[in-house]
Amino acid sequence: MENQEQFLEAGKIINTHGIRGEVKIQPWCDGPEFLLDFDALYVDGVPLTVRSARIHKGNVLVLFQGYDSIDQAETLKNKLVYVNREDVDLPEGRHFIADLIGLTVRNHDTGEVLGKLVDVLDYPTQDIFVVKGEHEYLIPAVDAFMREIHEDEGWMSLVVLEGMATDEN
């Protein structure tokens, strides 16, 4: 698909950890494990070499090359962390959220166009697709509701149950 962003948001540095310069990253991906295998993460468009990374209480603790003290780590607090799309090998059937936003969404059973995927809400149990058209739909982003995703063609089909439209009676 054209116009794909090279760098994708993967989390946020929410705090420092300890006094050696580690930072705590809140992951915005399928799980914290995703962030463990990168040699570099990007902050403010600059690649930062990862010296070590480990999971701690659902977050990722990262020590970047050149950040050896809490004072240096403090400068990264509240910054967004990005990954380079070229460094990611997505498994078959997996997609970046950034690539799904804007796709036309169809009702899998009827073929009816419901609208566009405008957001993906992050909830503890599962993500929720927000589809806006004539109505707004909130549809769980789980395999049971996802039927077809055709990024290159600009559409996806989802199973829609009664009550998923937020503005219908």
mmCIF file of N, CA and C in Angstrom, residues 6-101:
data_model
loop_
_atom_site.group_PDB
_atom_site.id
_atom_site.type_symbol
_atom_site.label_atom_id
_atom_site.label_comp_id
_atom_site.label_asym_id
_atom_site.label_seq_id
_atom_site.Cartn_x
_atom_site.Cartn_y
_atom_site.Cartn_z
ATOM 1 N N GLN A 6 7.031 5.139 7.409
ATOM 2 C CA GLN A 6 8.192 4.292 7.684
ATOM 3 C C GLN A 6 8.352 4.047 9.182
ATOM 4 N N PHE A 7 8.060 5.059 9.990
ATOM 5 C CA PHE A 7 8.221 4.936 11.435
ATOM 6 C C PHE A 7 6.847 4.892 12.087
ATOM 7 N N LEU A 8 6.646 3.900 12.945
ATOM 8 C CA LEU A 8 5.343 3.664 13.562
ATOM 9 C C LEU A 8 5.440 3.802 15.074
ATOM 10 N N GLU A 9 4.451 4.482 15.654
ATOM 11 C CA GLU A 9 4.406 4.618 17.108
ATOM 12 C C GLU A 9 4.341 3.238 17.742
ATOM 13 N N ALA A 10 5.193 3.020 18.742
ATOM 14 C CA ALA A 10 5.224 1.715 19.405
ATOM 15 C C ALA A 10 5.059 1.833 20.907
ATOM 16 N N GLY A 11 5.092 3.051 21.434
ATOM 17 C CA GLY A 11 4.934 3.220 22.869
ATOM 18 C C GLY A 11 5.348 4.600 23.319
ATOM 19 N N LYS A 12 5.358 4.762 24.635
ATOM 20 C CA LYS A 12 5.697 6.045 25.238
ATOM 21 C C LYS A 12 6.606 5.800 26.434
ATOM 22 N N ILE A 13 7.641 6.622 26.547
ATOM 23 C CA ILE A 13 8.522 6.561 27.709
ATOM 24 C C ILE A 13 7.797 7.266 28.847
ATOM 25 N N ILE A 14 7.380 6.491 29.839
ATOM 26 C CA ILE A 14 6.549 7.055 30.904
ATOM 27 C C ILE A 14 7.330 7.407 32.157
ATOM 28 N N ASN A 15 8.564 6.900 32.256
ATOM 29 C CA ASN A 15 9.332 7.206 33.455
ATOM 30 C C ASN A 15 10.755 6.673 33.300
ATOM 31 N N THR A 16 11.574 7.017 34.279
ATOM 32 C CA THR A 16 12.893 6.421 34.379
ATOM 33 C C THR A 16 12.765 5.215 35.307
ATOM 34 N N HIS A 17 13.806 4.392 35.334
ATOM 35 C CA HIS A 17 13.790 3.232 36.226
ATOM 36 C C HIS A 17 15.197 3.069 36.793
ATOM 37 N N GLY A 18 15.318 3.185 38.088
ATOM 38 C CA GLY A 18 16.616 3.054 38.727
ATOM 39 C C GLY A 18 17.492 4.259 38.459
ATOM 40 N N ILE A 19 18.794 4.097 38.708
ATOM 41 C CA ILE A 19 19.721 5.220 38.568
ATOM 42 C C ILE A 19 20.735 5.024 37.441
ATOM 43 N N ARG A 20 20.663 3.889 36.731
ATOM 44 C CA ARG A 20 21.630 3.589 35.676
ATOM 45 C C ARG A 20 21.246 4.152 34.311
ATOM 46 N N GLY A 21 20.080 4.791 34.197
ATOM 47 C CA GLY A 21 19.685 5.369 32.922
ATOM 48 C C GLY A 21 18.601 4.617 32.182
ATOM 49 N N GLU A 22 18.049 3.570 32.799
ATOM 50 C CA GLU A 22 16.960 2.840 32.141
ATOM 51 C C GLU A 22 15.703 3.706 32.077
ATOM 52 N N VAL A 23 14.927 3.479 31.038
ATOM 53 C CA VAL A 23 13.623 4.129 30.913
ATOM 54 C C VAL A 23 12.531 3.066 30.866
ATOM 55 N N LYS A 24 11.350 3.453 31.309
ATOM 56 C CA LYS A 24 10.192 2.552 31.296
ATOM 57 C C LYS A 24 9.302 2.957 30.125
ATOM 58 N N ILE A 25 9.100 2.018 29.208
ATOM 59 C CA ILE A 25 8.267 2.263 28.026
ATOM 60 C C ILE A 25 6.942 1.539 28.176
ATOM 61 N N GLN A 26 5.859 2.293 28.021
ATOM 62 C CA GLN A 26 4.525 1.699 27.967
ATOM 63 C C GLN A 26 4.304 1.279 26.510
ATOM 64 N N PRO A 27 4.202 -0.032 26.246
ATOM 65 C CA PRO A 27 4.091 -0.486 24.852
ATOM 66 C C PRO A 27 2.708 -0.222 24.275
ATOM 67 N N TRP A 28 2.676 0.170 23.011
ATOM 68 C CA TRP A 28 1.429 0.374 22.278
ATOM 69 C C TRP A 28 1.348 -0.640 21.144
ATOM 70 N N CYS A 29 1.693 -1.860 21.427
ATOM 71 C CA CYS A 29 1.688 -2.907 20.412
ATOM 72 C C CYS A 29 1.003 -4.139 21.009
ATOM 73 N N ASP A 30 1.039 -5.238 20.308
ATOM 74 C CA ASP A 30 0.341 -6.436 20.770
ATOM 75 C C ASP A 30 0.768 -6.863 22.172
ATOM 76 N N GLY A 31 1.986 -6.568 22.536
ATOM 77 C CA GLY A 31 2.481 -6.920 23.859
ATOM 78 C C GLY A 31 3.881 -6.388 24.032
ATOM 79 N N PRO A 32 4.359 -6.359 25.261
ATOM 80 C CA PRO A 32 5.700 -5.815 25.502
ATOM 81 C C PRO A 32 6.806 -6.619 24.824
ATOM 82 N N GLU A 33 6.582 -7.901 24.589
ATOM 83 C CA GLU A 33 7.588 -8.749 23.948
ATOM 84 C C GLU A 33 8.013 -8.208 22.589
ATOM 85 N N PHE A 34 7.082 -7.539 21.918
ATOM 86 C CA PHE A 34 7.346 -7.000 20.582
ATOM 87 C C PHE A 34 8.569 -6.078 20.582
ATOM 88 N N LEU A 35 8.743 -5.306 21.652
ATOM 89 C CA LEU A 35 9.818 -4.312 21.692
ATOM 90 C C LEU A 35 11.177 -4.880 22.102
ATOM 91 N N LEU A 36 11.240 -6.138 22.454
ATOM 92 C CA LEU A 36 12.490 -6.708 22.957
ATOM 93 C C LEU A 36 13.543 -6.997 21.886
ATOM 94 N N ASP A 37 13.139 -7.130 20.650
ATOM 95 C CA ASP A 37 14.054 -7.602 19.615
ATOM 96 C C ASP A 37 14.637 -6.521 18.712
ATOM 97 N N PHE A 38 14.484 -5.260 19.079
ATOM 98 C CA PHE A 38 14.993 -4.188 18.225
ATOM 99 C C PHE A 38 16.387 -3.762 18.656
ATOM 100 N N ASP A 39 17.253 -3.554 17.671
ATOM 101 C CA ASP A 39 18.589 -3.029 17.942
ATOM 102 C C ASP A 39 18.542 -1.524 18.176
ATOM 103 N N ALA A 40 17.525 -0.872 17.601
ATOM 104 C CA ALA A 40 17.364 0.569 17.759
ATOM 105 C C ALA A 40 15.885 0.904 17.826
ATOM 106 N N LEU A 41 15.566 1.860 18.658
ATOM 107 C CA LEU A 41 14.234 2.454 18.715
ATOM 108 C C LEU A 41 14.425 3.931 18.390
ATOM 109 N N TYR A 42 13.387 4.568 17.902
ATOM 110 C CA TYR A 42 13.501 5.944 17.439
ATOM 111 C C TYR A 42 12.728 6.879 18.361
ATOM 112 N N VAL A 43 13.411 7.958 18.762
ATOM 113 C CA VAL A 43 12.813 8.994 19.599
ATOM 114 C C VAL A 43 13.138 10.327 18.937
ATOM 115 N N ASP A 44 12.110 11.122 18.675
ATOM 116 C CA ASP A 44 12.295 12.414 17.992
ATOM 117 C C ASP A 44 13.035 12.252 16.665
ATOM 118 N N GLY A 45 12.775 11.152 15.970
ATOM 119 C CA GLY A 45 13.387 10.913 14.665
ATOM 120 C C GLY A 45 14.827 10.436 14.710
ATOM 121 N N VAL A 46 15.346 10.223 15.908
ATOM 122 C CA VAL A 46 16.737 9.812 16.067
ATOM 123 C C VAL A 46 16.794 8.354 16.515
ATOM 124 N N PRO A 47 17.607 7.523 15.836
ATOM 125 C CA PRO A 47 17.726 6.137 16.294
ATOM 126 C C PRO A 47 18.571 6.082 17.573
ATOM 127 N N LEU A 48 18.042 5.409 18.587
ATOM 128 C CA LEU A 48 18.768 5.193 19.829
ATOM 129 C C LEU A 48 19.087 3.704 19.917
ATOM 130 N N THR A 49 20.359 3.382 20.056
ATOM 131 C CA THR A 49 20.792 1.996 20.134
ATOM 132 C C THR A 49 20.362 1.395 21.469
ATOM 133 N N VAL A 50 19.736 0.239 21.404
ATOM 134 C CA VAL A 50 19.266 -0.462 22.599
ATOM 135 C C VAL A 50 20.409 -1.324 23.136
ATOM 136 N N ARG A 51 20.846 -1.023 24.364
ATOM 137 C CA ARG A 51 21.880 -1.841 25.006
ATOM 138 C C ARG A 51 21.252 -3.048 25.694
ATOM 139 N N SER A 52 20.085 -2.831 26.309
ATOM 140 C CA SER A 52 19.365 -3.941 26.943
ATOM 141 C C SER A 52 17.884 -3.595 26.998
ATOM 142 N N ALA A 53 17.067 -4.642 27.013
ATOM 143 C CA ALA A 53 15.618 -4.472 27.099
ATOM 144 C C ALA A 53 15.044 -5.677 27.827
ATOM 145 N N ARG A 54 14.109 -5.402 28.736
ATOM 146 C CA ARG A 54 13.457 -6.485 29.481
ATOM 147 C C ARG A 54 12.055 -6.050 29.864
ATOM 148 N N ILE A 55 11.215 -7.039 30.094
ATOM 149 C CA ILE A 55 9.830 -6.775 30.495
ATOM 150 C C ILE A 55 9.769 -6.650 32.011
ATOM 151 N N HIS A 56 8.990 -5.662 32.469
ATOM 152 C CA HIS A 56 8.789 -5.451 33.905
ATOM 153 C C HIS A 56 7.372 -4.939 34.119
ATOM 154 N N LYS A 57 6.525 -5.775 34.721
ATOM 155 C CA LYS A 57 5.143 -5.393 35.047
ATOM 156 C C LYS A 57 4.380 -4.838 33.842
ATOM 157 N N GLY A 58 4.478 -5.523 32.712
ATOM 158 C CA GLY A 58 3.728 -5.143 31.518
ATOM 159 C C GLY A 58 4.348 -4.019 30.703
ATOM 160 N N ASN A 59 5.426 -3.435 31.202
ATOM 161 C CA ASN A 59 6.145 -2.398 30.475
ATOM 162 C C ASN A 59 7.487 -2.956 30.022
ATOM 163 N N VAL A 60 8.239 -2.155 29.292
ATOM 164 C CA VAL A 60 9.558 -2.569 28.833
ATOM 165 C C VAL A 60 10.581 -1.605 29.414
ATOM 166 N N LEU A 61 11.574 -2.159 30.089
ATOM 167 C CA LEU A 61 12.671 -1.351 30.607
ATOM 168 C C LEU A 61 13.803 -1.418 29.595
ATOM 169 N N VAL A 62 14.223 -0.243 29.126
ATOM 170 C CA VAL A 62 15.235 -0.165 28.081
ATOM 171 C C VAL A 62 16.387 0.714 28.556
ATOM 172 N N LEU A 63 17.585 0.242 28.276
ATOM 173 C CA LEU A 63 18.789 1.035 28.507
ATOM 174 C C LEU A 63 19.361 1.373 27.134
ATOM 175 N N PHE A 64 19.377 2.656 26.808
ATOM 176 C CA PHE A 64 19.892 3.115 25.523
ATOM 177 C C PHE A 64 21.380 3.449 25.632
ATOM 178 N N GLN A 65 22.103 3.187 24.554
ATOM 179 C CA GLN A 65 23.510 3.575 24.451
ATOM 180 C C GLN A 65 23.606 5.090 24.668
ATOM 181 N N GLY A 66 24.515 5.517 25.547
ATOM 182 C CA GLY A 66 24.721 6.940 25.786
ATOM 183 C C GLY A 66 23.846 7.536 26.869
ATOM 184 N N TYR A 67 22.955 6.733 27.431
ATOM 185 C CA TYR A 67 22.098 7.193 28.537
ATOM 186 C C TYR A 67 22.483 6.368 29.755
ATOM 187 N N ASP A 68 23.463 6.891 30.500
ATOM 188 C CA ASP A 68 24.053 6.121 31.597
ATOM 189 C C ASP A 68 23.678 6.626 32.978
ATOM 190 N N SER A 69 22.791 7.614 33.049
ATOM 191 C CA SER A 69 22.406 8.150 34.357
ATOM 192 C C SER A 69 20.923 8.497 34.353
ATOM 193 N N ILE A 70 20.395 8.656 35.548
ATOM 194 C CA ILE A 70 18.991 9.037 35.665
ATOM 195 C C ILE A 70 18.757 10.416 35.052
ATOM 196 N N ASP A 71 19.743 11.311 35.167
ATOM 197 C CA ASP A 71 19.590 12.653 34.596
ATOM 198 C C ASP A 71 19.462 12.590 33.075
ATOM 199 N N GLN A 72 20.267 11.756 32.445
ATOM 200 C CA GLN A 72 20.170 11.605 30.990
ATOM 201 C C GLN A 72 18.839 10.956 30.604
ATOM 202 N N ALA A 73 18.433 9.954 31.357
ATOM 203 C CA ALA A 73 17.170 9.259 31.070
ATOM 204 C C ALA A 73 15.974 10.195 31.232
ATOM 205 N N GLU A 74 16.038 11.107 32.187
ATOM 206 C CA GLU A 74 14.952 12.071 32.422
ATOM 207 C C GLU A 74 14.614 12.863 31.171
ATOM 208 N N THR A 75 15.611 13.120 30.318
ATOM 209 C CA THR A 75 15.379 13.916 29.109
ATOM 210 C C THR A 75 14.469 13.196 28.109
ATOM 211 N N LEU A 76 14.293 11.891 28.292
ATOM 212 C CA LEU A 76 13.447 11.101 27.383
ATOM 213 C C LEU A 76 12.019 10.934 27.893
ATOM 214 N N LYS A 77 11.785 11.308 29.136
ATOM 215 C CA LYS A 77 10.473 11.092 29.747
ATOM 216 C C LYS A 77 9.372 11.783 28.940
ATOM 217 N N ASN A 78 8.248 11.059 28.746
ATOM 218 C CA ASN A 78 7.055 11.503 28.021
ATOM 219 C C ASN A 78 7.244 11.592 26.505
ATOM 220 N N LYS A 79 8.332 11.056 25.995
ATOM 221 C CA LYS A 79 8.552 11.047 24.542
ATOM 222 C C LYS A 79 7.967 9.764 23.952
ATOM 223 N N LEU A 80 7.546 9.869 22.704
ATOM 224 C CA LEU A 80 7.030 8.705 21.997
ATOM 225 C C LEU A 80 8.175 7.896 21.415
ATOM 226 N N VAL A 81 7.980 6.594 21.369
ATOM 227 C CA VAL A 81 8.971 5.667 20.833
ATOM 228 C C VAL A 81 8.411 5.093 19.534
ATOM 229 N N TYR A 82 9.268 5.060 18.521
ATOM 230 C CA TYR A 82 8.874 4.560 17.208
ATOM 231 C C TYR A 82 9.754 3.387 16.805
ATOM 232 N N VAL A 83 9.220 2.534 15.941
ATOM 233 C CA VAL A 83 10.001 1.473 15.322
ATOM 234 C C VAL A 83 10.010 1.731 13.816
ATOM 235 N N ASN A 84 11.065 1.264 13.178
ATOM 236 C CA ASN A 84 11.171 1.359 11.738
ATOM 237 C C ASN A 84 10.426 0.173 11.134
ATOM 238 N N ARG A 85 9.490 0.453 10.268
ATOM 239 C CA ARG A 85 8.690 -0.592 9.612
ATOM 240 C C ARG A 85 9.583 -1.668 8.989
ATOM 241 N N GLU A 86 10.728 -1.272 8.457
ATOM 242 C CA GLU A 86 11.622 -2.216 7.799
ATOM 243 C C GLU A 86 12.267 -3.201 8.778
ATOM 244 N N ASP A 87 12.242 -2.881 10.069
ATOM 245 C CA ASP A 87 12.825 -3.753 11.085
ATOM 246 C C ASP A 87 11.827 -4.783 11.624
ATOM 247 N N VAL A 88 10.596 -4.761 11.104
ATOM 248 C CA VAL A 88 9.545 -5.629 11.634
ATOM 249 C C VAL A 88 9.158 -6.675 10.591
ATOM 250 N N ASP A 89 9.107 -7.922 11.035
ATOM 251 C CA ASP A 89 8.638 -9.007 10.184
ATOM 252 C C ASP A 89 7.295 -9.468 10.762
ATOM 253 N N LEU A 90 6.217 -8.913 10.226
ATOM 254 C CA LEU A 90 4.885 -9.260 10.737
ATOM 255 C C LEU A 90 4.498 -10.676 10.335
ATOM 256 N N PRO A 91 3.919 -11.423 11.275
ATOM 257 C CA PRO A 91 3.415 -12.750 10.919
ATOM 258 C C PRO A 91 2.261 -12.637 9.912
ATOM 259 N N GLU A 92 2.041 -13.684 9.183
ATOM 260 C CA GLU A 92 0.947 -13.745 8.217
ATOM 261 C C GLU A 92 -0.373 -13.396 8.905
ATOM 262 N N GLY A 93 -1.140 -12.516 8.284
ATOM 263 C CA GLY A 93 -2.446 -12.153 8.818
ATOM 264 C C GLY A 93 -2.420 -11.050 9.861
ATOM 265 N N ARG A 94 -1.252 -10.515 10.187
ATOM 266 C CA ARG A 94 -1.136 -9.423 11.146
ATOM 267 C C ARG A 94 -0.918 -8.123 10.377
ATOM 268 N N HIS A 95 -1.389 -7.022 10.940
ATOM 269 C CA HIS A 95 -1.309 -5.728 10.264
ATOM 270 C C HIS A 95 -0.946 -4.646 11.273
ATOM 271 N N PHE A 96 -0.298 -3.604 10.794
ATOM 272 C CA PHE A 96 -0.081 -2.434 11.621
ATOM 273 C C PHE A 96 -1.383 -1.646 11.694
ATOM 274 N N ILE A 97 -1.733 -1.182 12.877
ATOM 275 C CA ILE A 97 -2.949 -0.377 13.040
ATOM 276 C C ILE A 97 -2.904 0.833 12.118
ATOM 277 N N ALA A 98 -1.737 1.456 12.014
ATOM 278 C CA ALA A 98 -1.607 2.646 11.166
ATOM 279 C C ALA A 98 -2.011 2.359 9.719
ATOM 280 N N ASP A 99 -1.842 1.118 9.270
ATOM 281 C CA ASP A 99 -2.197 0.751 7.899
ATOM 282 C C ASP A 99 -3.684 0.448 7.738
ATOM 283 N N LEU A 100 -4.351 0.185 8.842
ATOM 284 C CA LEU A 100 -5.787 -0.118 8.780
ATOM 285 C C LEU A 100 -6.650 1.139 8.853
ATOM 286 N N ILE A 101 -6.152 2.163 9.550
ATOM 287 C CA ILE A 101 -6.920 3.402 9.693
ATOM 288 C C ILE A 101 -7.190 3.970 8.299
#
